[in-house]
Structures are given as C-alpha cells and as structure tokens.
Amino acid sequence: MCTGRVDPAFIFRAFANGQDGVFIGGCLLGECHYITEGNYDALNMVHLCKRLLEHIGLDPERLRIEWISSAEGIKFADIMNDFGTTLKELGPLGEAEGLSQEELKSGIDEVTRLIPYIKVKKREKLEMRFKKEEDYKGLYSRDEIEKLFSDTASYYIDPEKCQACMICGKRCPVEAISGARNVIHVIDQEKCIKCGSCYEACPPRFGAIDKLCGVPVPPSIPEGERTKVKVRSRG
C-alpha cells in the first residue's frame, strides 16, 4: 500500500524469479497518502539497490521508481511504455550484461542472503531524508558498496572449542546454527546473514566462534563426528 513498505528483498526476489525489470510507483513526493513520507524512504532504498545491482553486474536501469498521482493515468501509461522500451533495449536479464545463468544466480543469491546485514550496516544512511530528489543520487558510492561486501565477515564454529552449550544457537535470528546438547554446533553458511550474533553470544571462556574476513570458511565437521563427550573432573 505504501512504497515505504517495499523491502530490498522484494526487489531481488523478483529478479531471482527471472523478471527483466522492477518498477515501483508511489505518491508524489511531499504528498504522502499516509503522512509517513514513506516514498522518501523508498527513494533512498532504490538508490542503494541500484548500487547493489551494479555490484553483481546488472544494469541499474532495470530498477525504476516514479511518482504518480491517481489522477495521472496518461502519465502512468507513458512511463510504463517507456520502461517497457528500456527493458526491451536492455534485453533478457543477465544475458545482455554478459552473465551466465550460474553467475546471475550466484550474484542475486549473494545479495539476497546479505540484505538483513546490509540493512543493519547502512541503517543510518537509509534513515536519511532530503528535500530534493537529486540529493539522493550520490548517497551510495561504488567503492562504498564494494567495501561493504569485502569487509563482510563469515563465522565458523571451531569443533575443538565448541562446548555444545546451545547458547549461540538460541541467539541466531535465522536458525542457521544446527546442534544440540552434546552435539558440536555447525553454521549453515547459506542461511547465515553475517550478523555476528553468535560471535557475541559465545562465552569468552570458550572462544569457539571465529570471525573470518577475506579467507574461505573451513568445511564443516562430518555429521558422524559431532558428538561431544564431556569429561567431568572429580574433586
């Protein structure tokens, strides 16, 4: 009902489903229907998403946002015809950019998986509002987005240090950690959103979770070797 409700996940889900373009239409700036000015939030978010599209090799013109009132039917038709022409000129998603289907899927999956992390890291900027639409255009730089991805940490549970206490698993917001009492925990890297909750939750005396930057995550311990035998000393 409001463009302010549009989440980056919605946009990349559309591209993941093979759509060649995504159009967002909202109330005229300064004339928000719900008095929340959510269209300014949407405009900010769209500029971030355009940079994310560039990061994975897709043309940012595949994403478009426009302001149209309910009385501007002709304007809406003209905009949609123009956007349709733009998409025809761009060609099929990924193919026109020289990406293989594997590269396209990998890039979209990478961004989709990190959207919760990106929203947290860029929260302050995403909350910024400007009076002029032009002021949003330089809000996010290419270098900034590249650094965002290069600095993203991965987390790994050291099986030698894991105490199978379930503390980290309870703190994970996306249930990416599997394990149980006396079963060494493992992080599913496909589900992990890189929030670091597990790293912060692991008791310092254990130090079982490693924060990795710029290096591959070690393979997980095999299922049959995850049983943790605790030995209690006798006083």
PDB file of C-alpha atoms in Angstrom:
ATOM      1  CA  MET A   1       0.000   0.000   0.000  1.00  0.00           C
ATOM      2  CA  CYS A   2       2.959   2.326   0.544  1.00  0.00           C
ATOM      3  CA  THR A   3       6.294   2.439  -1.264  1.00  0.00           C
ATOM      4  CA  GLY A   4       7.918   2.750   2.165  1.00  0.00           C
ATOM      5  CA  ARG A   5       6.886  -0.873   2.733  1.00  0.00           C
ATOM      6  CA  VAL A   6       8.913  -2.105  -0.256  1.00  0.00           C
ATOM      7  CA  ASP A   7      11.888  -4.086   1.031  1.00  0.00           C
ATOM      8  CA  PRO A   8      15.084  -4.761  -0.953  1.00  0.00           C
ATOM      9  CA  ALA A   9      14.274  -8.454  -0.571  1.00  0.00           C
ATOM     10  CA  PHE A  10      11.116  -7.936  -2.680  1.00  0.00           C
ATOM     11  CA  ILE A  11      13.160  -6.404  -5.486  1.00  0.00           C
ATOM     12  CA  PHE A  12      15.799  -9.108  -5.615  1.00  0.00           C
ATOM     13  CA  ARG A  13      13.179 -11.839  -5.291  1.00  0.00           C
ATOM     14  CA  ALA A  14      11.620 -10.517  -8.496  1.00  0.00           C
ATOM     15  CA  PHE A  15      14.986 -10.640 -10.266  1.00  0.00           C
ATOM     16  CA  ALA A  16      15.630 -14.110  -8.833  1.00  0.00           C
ATOM     17  CA  ASN A  17      12.353 -15.192 -10.421  1.00  0.00           C
ATOM     18  CA  GLY A  18      13.615 -14.045 -13.828  1.00  0.00           C
ATOM     19  CA  GLN A  19      11.946 -10.646 -14.197  1.00  0.00           C
ATOM     20  CA  ASP A  20      13.842  -8.325 -16.539  1.00  0.00           C
ATOM     21  CA  GLY A  21      12.907  -5.210 -14.586  1.00  0.00           C
ATOM     22  CA  VAL A  22      11.204  -3.921 -11.453  1.00  0.00           C
ATOM     23  CA  PHE A  23       9.028  -0.818 -11.339  1.00  0.00           C
ATOM     24  CA  ILE A  24       7.969   0.978  -8.147  1.00  0.00           C
ATOM     25  CA  GLY A  25       5.294   3.654  -8.306  1.00  0.00           C
ATOM     26  CA  GLY A  26       4.436   5.899  -5.381  1.00  0.00           C
ATOM     27  CA  CYS A  27       2.673   9.049  -4.254  1.00  0.00           C
ATOM     28  CA  LEU A  28       4.112  12.382  -5.329  1.00  0.00           C
ATOM     29  CA  LEU A  29       6.936  13.483  -3.056  1.00  0.00           C
ATOM     30  CA  GLY A  30       5.563  15.781  -0.391  1.00  0.00           C
ATOM     31  CA  GLU A  31       2.062  14.341  -0.842  1.00  0.00           C
ATOM     32  CA  CYS A  32       2.279  11.048   1.029  1.00  0.00           C
ATOM     33  CA  HIS A  33      -1.123   9.356   1.266  1.00  0.00           C
ATOM     34  CA  TYR A  34      -0.375   8.059   4.767  1.00  0.00           C
ATOM     35  CA  ILE A  35       1.559  11.113   6.045  1.00  0.00           C
ATOM     36  CA  THR A  36       4.574   8.911   6.834  1.00  0.00           C
ATOM     37  CA  GLU A  37       6.608  10.145   3.837  1.00  0.00           C
ATOM     38  CA  GLY A  38       7.457   6.516   3.104  1.00  0.00           C
ATOM     39  CA  ASN A  39       8.144   7.429  -0.518  1.00  0.00           C
ATOM     40  CA  TYR A  40      11.318   9.210   0.604  1.00  0.00           C
ATOM     41  CA  ASP A  41      12.423   6.007   2.341  1.00  0.00           C
ATOM     42  CA  ALA A  42      11.674   4.067  -0.837  1.00  0.00           C
ATOM     43  CA  LEU A  43      13.703   6.503  -2.937  1.00  0.00           C
ATOM     44  CA  ASN A  44      16.674   6.081  -0.601  1.00  0.00           C
ATOM     45  CA  MET A  45      16.337   2.299  -0.703  1.00  0.00           C
ATOM     46  CA  VAL A  46      16.118   2.231  -4.506  1.00  0.00           C
ATOM     47  CA  HIS A  47      19.409   4.102  -4.870  1.00  0.00           C
ATOM     48  CA  LEU A  48      21.052   1.529  -2.590  1.00  0.00           C
ATOM     49  CA  CYS A  49      19.558  -1.319  -4.627  1.00  0.00           C
ATOM     50  CA  LYS A  50      20.803   0.221  -7.866  1.00  0.00           C
ATOM     51  CA  ARG A  51      24.343   0.112  -6.473  1.00  0.00           C
ATOM     52  CA  LEU A  52      23.788  -3.493  -5.401  1.00  0.00           C
ATOM     53  CA  LEU A  53      22.671  -4.350  -8.937  1.00  0.00           C
ATOM     54  CA  GLU A  54      25.840  -2.758 -10.298  1.00  0.00           C
ATOM     55  CA  HIS A  55      27.896  -4.774  -7.826  1.00  0.00           C
ATOM     56  CA  ILE A  56      26.672  -8.068  -9.279  1.00  0.00           C
ATOM     57  CA  GLY A  57      26.990  -6.878 -12.878  1.00  0.00           C
ATOM     58  CA  LEU A  58      23.386  -5.938 -13.680  1.00  0.00           C
ATOM     59  CA  ASP A  59      22.305  -2.687 -15.298  1.00  0.00           C
ATOM     60  CA  PRO A  60      20.757  -0.419 -12.617  1.00  0.00           C
ATOM     61  CA  GLU A  61      18.266   0.878 -15.209  1.00  0.00           C
ATOM     62  CA  ARG A  62      16.391  -2.392 -14.673  1.00  0.00           C
ATOM     63  CA  LEU A  63      15.066  -0.842 -11.459  1.00  0.00           C
ATOM     64  CA  ARG A  64      12.908   2.263 -11.721  1.00  0.00           C
ATOM     65  CA  ILE A  65      10.901   4.383  -9.293  1.00  0.00           C
ATOM     66  CA  GLU A  66       8.427   7.098 -10.281  1.00  0.00           C
ATOM     67  CA  TRP A  67       5.904   9.363  -8.541  1.00  0.00           C
ATOM     68  CA  ILE A  68       2.365   9.347  -9.955  1.00  0.00           C
ATOM     69  CA  SER A  69      -0.959  10.505  -8.533  1.00  0.00           C
ATOM     70  CA  SER A  70      -4.166   8.533  -9.000  1.00  0.00           C
ATOM     71  CA  ALA A  71      -5.370  11.205 -11.460  1.00  0.00           C
ATOM     72  CA  GLU A  72      -2.392  10.815 -13.797  1.00  0.00           C
ATOM     73  CA  GLY A  73      -3.444   7.808 -15.847  1.00  0.00           C
ATOM     74  CA  ILE A  74      -1.863   9.072 -19.060  1.00  0.00           C
ATOM     75  CA  LYS A  75       1.427   9.799 -17.281  1.00  0.00           C
ATOM     76  CA  PHE A  76       1.393   6.290 -15.809  1.00  0.00           C
ATOM     77  CA  ALA A  77       0.813   4.740 -19.249  1.00  0.00           C
ATOM     78  CA  ASP A  78       3.620   6.812 -20.773  1.00  0.00           C
ATOM     79  CA  ILE A  79       6.051   5.834 -18.019  1.00  0.00           C
ATOM     80  CA  MET A  80       5.229   2.139 -18.322  1.00  0.00           C
ATOM     81  CA  ASN A  81       5.590   2.244 -22.103  1.00  0.00           C
ATOM     82  CA  ASP A  82       8.939   3.982 -21.712  1.00  0.00           C
ATOM     83  CA  PHE A  83      10.127   1.470 -19.117  1.00  0.00           C
ATOM     84  CA  GLY A  84       8.989  -1.397 -21.322  1.00  0.00           C
ATOM     85  CA  THR A  85      11.018   0.049 -24.208  1.00  0.00           C
ATOM     86  CA  THR A  86      14.065   0.404 -21.951  1.00  0.00           C
ATOM     87  CA  LEU A  87      13.827  -3.240 -20.895  1.00  0.00           C
ATOM     88  CA  LYS A  88      13.487  -4.421 -24.484  1.00  0.00           C
ATOM     89  CA  GLU A  89      16.613  -2.466 -25.379  1.00  0.00           C
ATOM     90  CA  LEU A  90      18.482  -3.931 -22.405  1.00  0.00           C
ATOM     91  CA  GLY A  91      17.472  -7.469 -23.323  1.00  0.00           C
ATOM     92  CA  PRO A  92      16.972 -10.527 -21.107  1.00  0.00           C
ATOM     93  CA  LEU A  93      18.200 -10.303 -17.526  1.00  0.00           C
ATOM     94  CA  GLY A  94      21.878 -11.202 -17.236  1.00  0.00           C
ATOM     95  CA  GLU A  95      22.254 -12.200 -20.870  1.00  0.00           C
ATOM     96  CA  ALA A  96      22.630  -8.589 -22.005  1.00  0.00           C
ATOM     97  CA  GLU A  97      25.213  -7.989 -19.283  1.00  0.00           C
ATOM     98  CA  GLY A  98      27.270 -10.995 -20.372  1.00  0.00           C
ATOM     99  CA  LEU A  99      26.494 -13.061 -17.280  1.00  0.00           C
ATOM    100  CA  SER A 100      25.965 -16.805 -17.379  1.00  0.00           C
ATOM    101  CA  GLN A 101      22.923 -18.208 -15.592  1.00  0.00           C
ATOM    102  CA  GLU A 102      25.233 -19.518 -12.860  1.00  0.00           C
ATOM    103  CA  GLU A 103      26.862 -16.098 -12.381  1.00  0.00           C
ATOM    104  CA  LEU A 104      23.480 -14.377 -12.372  1.00  0.00           C
ATOM    105  CA  LYS A 105      22.022 -16.736  -9.775  1.00  0.00           C
ATOM    106  CA  SER A 106      25.144 -16.572  -7.623  1.00  0.00           C
ATOM    107  CA  GLY A 107      25.143 -12.761  -7.601  1.00  0.00           C
ATOM    108  CA  ILE A 108      21.445 -12.413  -6.796  1.00  0.00           C
ATOM    109  CA  ASP A 109      21.692 -15.097  -4.097  1.00  0.00           C
ATOM    110  CA  GLU A 110      24.678 -13.333  -2.530  1.00  0.00           C
ATOM    111  CA  VAL A 111      22.851 -10.022  -2.260  1.00  0.00           C
ATOM    112  CA  THR A 112      19.598 -11.630  -1.101  1.00  0.00           C
ATOM    113  CA  ARG A 113      21.378 -13.543   1.649  1.00  0.00           C
ATOM    114  CA  LEU A 114      23.091 -10.378   2.910  1.00  0.00           C
ATOM    115  CA  ILE A 115      20.105  -7.995   2.785  1.00  0.00           C
ATOM    116  CA  PRO A 116      19.451  -8.191   6.581  1.00  0.00           C
ATOM    117  CA  TYR A 117      23.155  -7.473   7.195  1.00  0.00           C
ATOM    118  CA  ILE A 118      23.214  -4.634   4.643  1.00  0.00           C
ATOM    119  CA  LYS A 119      20.154  -3.002   6.213  1.00  0.00           C
ATOM    120  CA  VAL A 120      21.840  -3.040   9.612  1.00  0.00           C
ATOM    121  CA  LYS A 121      25.175  -1.740   8.296  1.00  0.00           C
ATOM    122  CA  LYS A 122      23.508   1.042   6.288  1.00  0.00           C
ATOM    123  CA  ARG A 123      20.740   1.858   8.753  1.00  0.00           C
ATOM    124  CA  GLU A 124      21.877   5.432   9.376  1.00  0.00           C
ATOM    125  CA  LYS A 125      22.043   6.246   5.670  1.00  0.00           C
ATOM    126  CA  LEU A 126      18.753   4.502   4.928  1.00  0.00           C
ATOM    127  CA  GLU A 127      17.088   6.736   7.505  1.00  0.00           C
ATOM    128  CA  MET A 128      18.363   9.939   5.854  1.00  0.00           C
ATOM    129  CA  ARG A 129      15.838  12.202   4.167  1.00  0.00           C
ATOM    130  CA  PHE A 130      16.477  15.118   1.850  1.00  0.00           C
ATOM    131  CA  LYS A 131      14.132  17.741   0.484  1.00  0.00           C
ATOM    132  CA  LYS A 132      15.377  17.400  -3.096  1.00  0.00           C
ATOM    133  CA  GLU A 133      15.245  14.144  -5.050  1.00  0.00           C
ATOM    134  CA  GLU A 134      18.611  14.895  -6.695  1.00  0.00           C
ATOM    135  CA  ASP A 135      20.330  14.782  -3.300  1.00  0.00           C
ATOM    136  CA  TYR A 136      19.794  11.022  -3.099  1.00  0.00           C
ATOM    137  CA  LYS A 137      21.753  10.229  -6.247  1.00  0.00           C
ATOM    138  CA  GLY A 138      25.214  10.419  -4.702  1.00  0.00           C
ATOM    139  CA  LEU A 139      24.274   8.866  -1.379  1.00  0.00           C
ATOM    140  CA  TYR A 140      25.900   5.489  -2.096  1.00  0.00           C
ATOM    141  CA  SER A 141      29.193   5.147  -3.976  1.00  0.00           C
ATOM    142  CA  ARG A 142      30.511   2.144  -5.883  1.00  0.00           C
ATOM    143  CA  ASP A 143      33.565   1.983  -3.643  1.00  0.00           C
ATOM    144  CA  GLU A 144      31.338   2.014  -0.582  1.00  0.00           C
ATOM    145  CA  ILE A 145      29.364  -0.982  -1.812  1.00  0.00           C
ATOM    146  CA  GLU A 146      32.496  -2.874  -2.821  1.00  0.00           C
ATOM    147  CA  LYS A 147      33.914  -2.308   0.662  1.00  0.00           C
ATOM    148  CA  LEU A 148      30.646  -3.415   2.212  1.00  0.00           C
ATOM    149  CA  PHE A 149      30.999  -6.816   0.585  1.00  0.00           C
ATOM    150  CA  SER A 150      34.764  -7.168   1.006  1.00  0.00           C
ATOM    151  CA  ASP A 151      34.521  -6.379   4.722  1.00  0.00           C
ATOM    152  CA  THR A 152      31.658  -8.782   5.342  1.00  0.00           C
ATOM    153  CA  ALA A 153      32.774 -11.384   7.861  1.00  0.00           C
ATOM    154  CA  SER A 154      31.897 -15.063   7.938  1.00  0.00           C
ATOM    155  CA  TYR A 155      31.590 -17.030  11.143  1.00  0.00           C
ATOM    156  CA  TYR A 156      32.830 -20.533  11.876  1.00  0.00           C
ATOM    157  CA  ILE A 157      32.467 -22.700  14.967  1.00  0.00           C
ATOM    158  CA  ASP A 158      35.737 -24.400  15.916  1.00  0.00           C
ATOM    159  CA  PRO A 159      34.770 -28.017  16.680  1.00  0.00           C
ATOM    160  CA  GLU A 160      37.717 -28.344  19.073  1.00  0.00           C
ATOM    161  CA  LYS A 161      36.448 -25.460  21.211  1.00  0.00           C
ATOM    162  CA  CYS A 162      32.681 -25.857  20.868  1.00  0.00           C
ATOM    163  CA  GLN A 163      31.085 -26.895  24.165  1.00  0.00           C
ATOM    164  CA  ALA A 164      27.740 -27.789  22.571  1.00  0.00           C
ATOM    165  CA  CYS A 165      26.038 -25.455  25.039  1.00  0.00           C
ATOM    166  CA  MET A 166      23.402 -24.167  22.571  1.00  0.00           C
ATOM    167  CA  ILE A 167      23.938 -20.524  23.599  1.00  0.00           C
ATOM    168  CA  CYS A 168      24.869 -19.352  20.088  1.00  0.00           C
ATOM    169  CA  GLY A 169      22.080 -21.372  18.500  1.00  0.00           C
ATOM    170  CA  LYS A 170      19.466 -19.693  20.666  1.00  0.00           C
ATOM    171  CA  ARG A 171      20.751 -16.253  19.687  1.00  0.00           C
ATOM    172  CA  CYS A 172      20.813 -16.860  15.914  1.00  0.00           C
ATOM    173  CA  PRO A 173      17.887 -14.875  14.396  1.00  0.00           C
ATOM    174  CA  VAL A 174      17.617 -17.085  11.293  1.00  0.00           C
ATOM    175  CA  GLU A 175      18.229 -20.534  12.828  1.00  0.00           C
ATOM    176  CA  ALA A 176      21.401 -21.010  10.796  1.00  0.00           C
ATOM    177  CA  ILE A 177      23.119 -22.991  13.563  1.00  0.00           C
ATOM    178  CA  SER A 178      22.396 -26.687  13.925  1.00  0.00           C
ATOM    179  CA  GLY A 179      23.309 -28.620  17.038  1.00  0.00           C
ATOM    180  CA  ALA A 180      22.030 -29.816  20.384  1.00  0.00           C
ATOM    181  CA  ARG A 181      23.238 -30.726  23.830  1.00  0.00           C
ATOM    182  CA  ASN A 182      26.431 -32.740  23.429  1.00  0.00           C
ATOM    183  CA  VAL A 183      26.363 -32.208  19.654  1.00  0.00           C
ATOM    184  CA  ILE A 184      29.004 -29.877  18.191  1.00  0.00           C
ATOM    185  CA  HIS A 185      27.331 -26.907  16.538  1.00  0.00           C
ATOM    186  CA  VAL A 186      27.689 -26.060  12.829  1.00  0.00           C
ATOM    187  CA  ILE A 187      26.785 -22.857  10.990  1.00  0.00           C
ATOM    188  CA  ASP A 188      24.906 -23.236   7.704  1.00  0.00           C
ATOM    189  CA  GLN A 189      26.730 -20.651   5.576  1.00  0.00           C
ATOM    190  CA  GLU A 190      23.836 -20.476   3.113  1.00  0.00           C
ATOM    191  CA  LYS A 191      21.436 -19.356   5.842  1.00  0.00           C
ATOM    192  CA  CYS A 192      23.875 -17.174   7.783  1.00  0.00           C
ATOM    193  CA  ILE A 193      23.179 -13.426   7.449  1.00  0.00           C
ATOM    194  CA  LYS A 194      26.586 -12.391   8.889  1.00  0.00           C
ATOM    195  CA  CYS A 195      25.018 -10.501  11.805  1.00  0.00           C
ATOM    196  CA  GLY A 196      27.609 -11.707  14.337  1.00  0.00           C
ATOM    197  CA  SER A 197      25.025 -12.598  16.991  1.00  0.00           C
ATOM    198  CA  CYS A 198      26.639 -15.988  17.523  1.00  0.00           C
ATOM    199  CA  TYR A 199      30.100 -14.443  17.851  1.00  0.00           C
ATOM    200  CA  GLU A 200      28.863 -12.051  20.519  1.00  0.00           C
ATOM    201  CA  ALA A 201      26.907 -14.753  22.347  1.00  0.00           C
ATOM    202  CA  CYS A 202      29.692 -17.335  22.655  1.00  0.00           C
ATOM    203  CA  PRO A 203      31.143 -17.092  26.200  1.00  0.00           C
ATOM    204  CA  PRO A 204      34.702 -15.629  26.144  1.00  0.00           C
ATOM    205  CA  ARG A 205      35.992 -18.577  28.160  1.00  0.00           C
ATOM    206  CA  PHE A 206      35.115 -20.823  25.225  1.00  0.00           C
ATOM    207  CA  GLY A 207      36.005 -18.560  22.281  1.00  0.00           C
ATOM    208  CA  ALA A 208      34.639 -21.207  19.942  1.00  0.00           C
ATOM    209  CA  ILE A 209      33.483 -18.924  17.133  1.00  0.00           C
ATOM    210  CA  ASP A 210      35.979 -17.489  14.666  1.00  0.00           C
ATOM    211  CA  LYS A 211      35.304 -14.273  12.735  1.00  0.00           C
ATOM    212  CA  LEU A 212      36.780 -14.684   9.245  1.00  0.00           C
ATOM    213  CA  CYS A 213      37.421 -11.892   6.730  1.00  0.00           C
ATOM    214  CA  GLY A 214      38.911 -12.459   3.295  1.00  0.00           C
ATOM    215  CA  VAL A 215      39.518 -16.163   3.825  1.00  0.00           C
ATOM    216  CA  PRO A 216      37.352 -19.188   2.986  1.00  0.00           C
ATOM    217  CA  VAL A 217      35.324 -20.833   5.722  1.00  0.00           C
ATOM    218  CA  PRO A 218      36.713 -24.285   6.663  1.00  0.00           C
ATOM    219  CA  PRO A 219      34.488 -27.246   5.803  1.00  0.00           C
ATOM    220  CA  SER A 220      32.032 -28.342   8.480  1.00  0.00           C
ATOM    221  CA  ILE A 221      32.810 -31.340  10.661  1.00  0.00           C
ATOM    222  CA  PRO A 222      31.124 -34.526   9.352  1.00  0.00           C
ATOM    223  CA  GLU A 223      27.772 -35.429  10.914  1.00  0.00           C
ATOM    224  CA  GLY A 224      29.120 -38.632  12.454  1.00  0.00           C
ATOM    225  CA  GLU A 225      31.889 -36.795  14.297  1.00  0.00           C
ATOM    226  CA  ARG A 226      29.795 -34.139  16.009  1.00  0.00           C
ATOM    227  CA  THR A 227      29.081 -35.914  19.297  1.00  0.00           C
ATOM    228  CA  LYS A 228      30.717 -34.063  22.153  1.00  0.00           C
ATOM    229  CA  VAL A 229      31.895 -36.184  25.071  1.00  0.00           C
ATOM    230  CA  LYS A 230      32.241 -34.072  28.180  1.00  0.00           C
ATOM    231  CA  VAL A 231      34.571 -35.284  30.880  1.00  0.00           C
ATOM    232  CA  ARG A 232      33.914 -34.043  34.375  1.00  0.00           C
ATOM    233  CA  SER A 233      36.801 -33.937  36.794  1.00  0.00           C
ATOM    234  CA  ARG A 234      36.299 -35.377  40.253  1.00  0.00           C
ATOM    235  CA  GLY A 235      37.134 -33.273  43.235  1.00  0.00           C
TER     236      GLY A 235
END
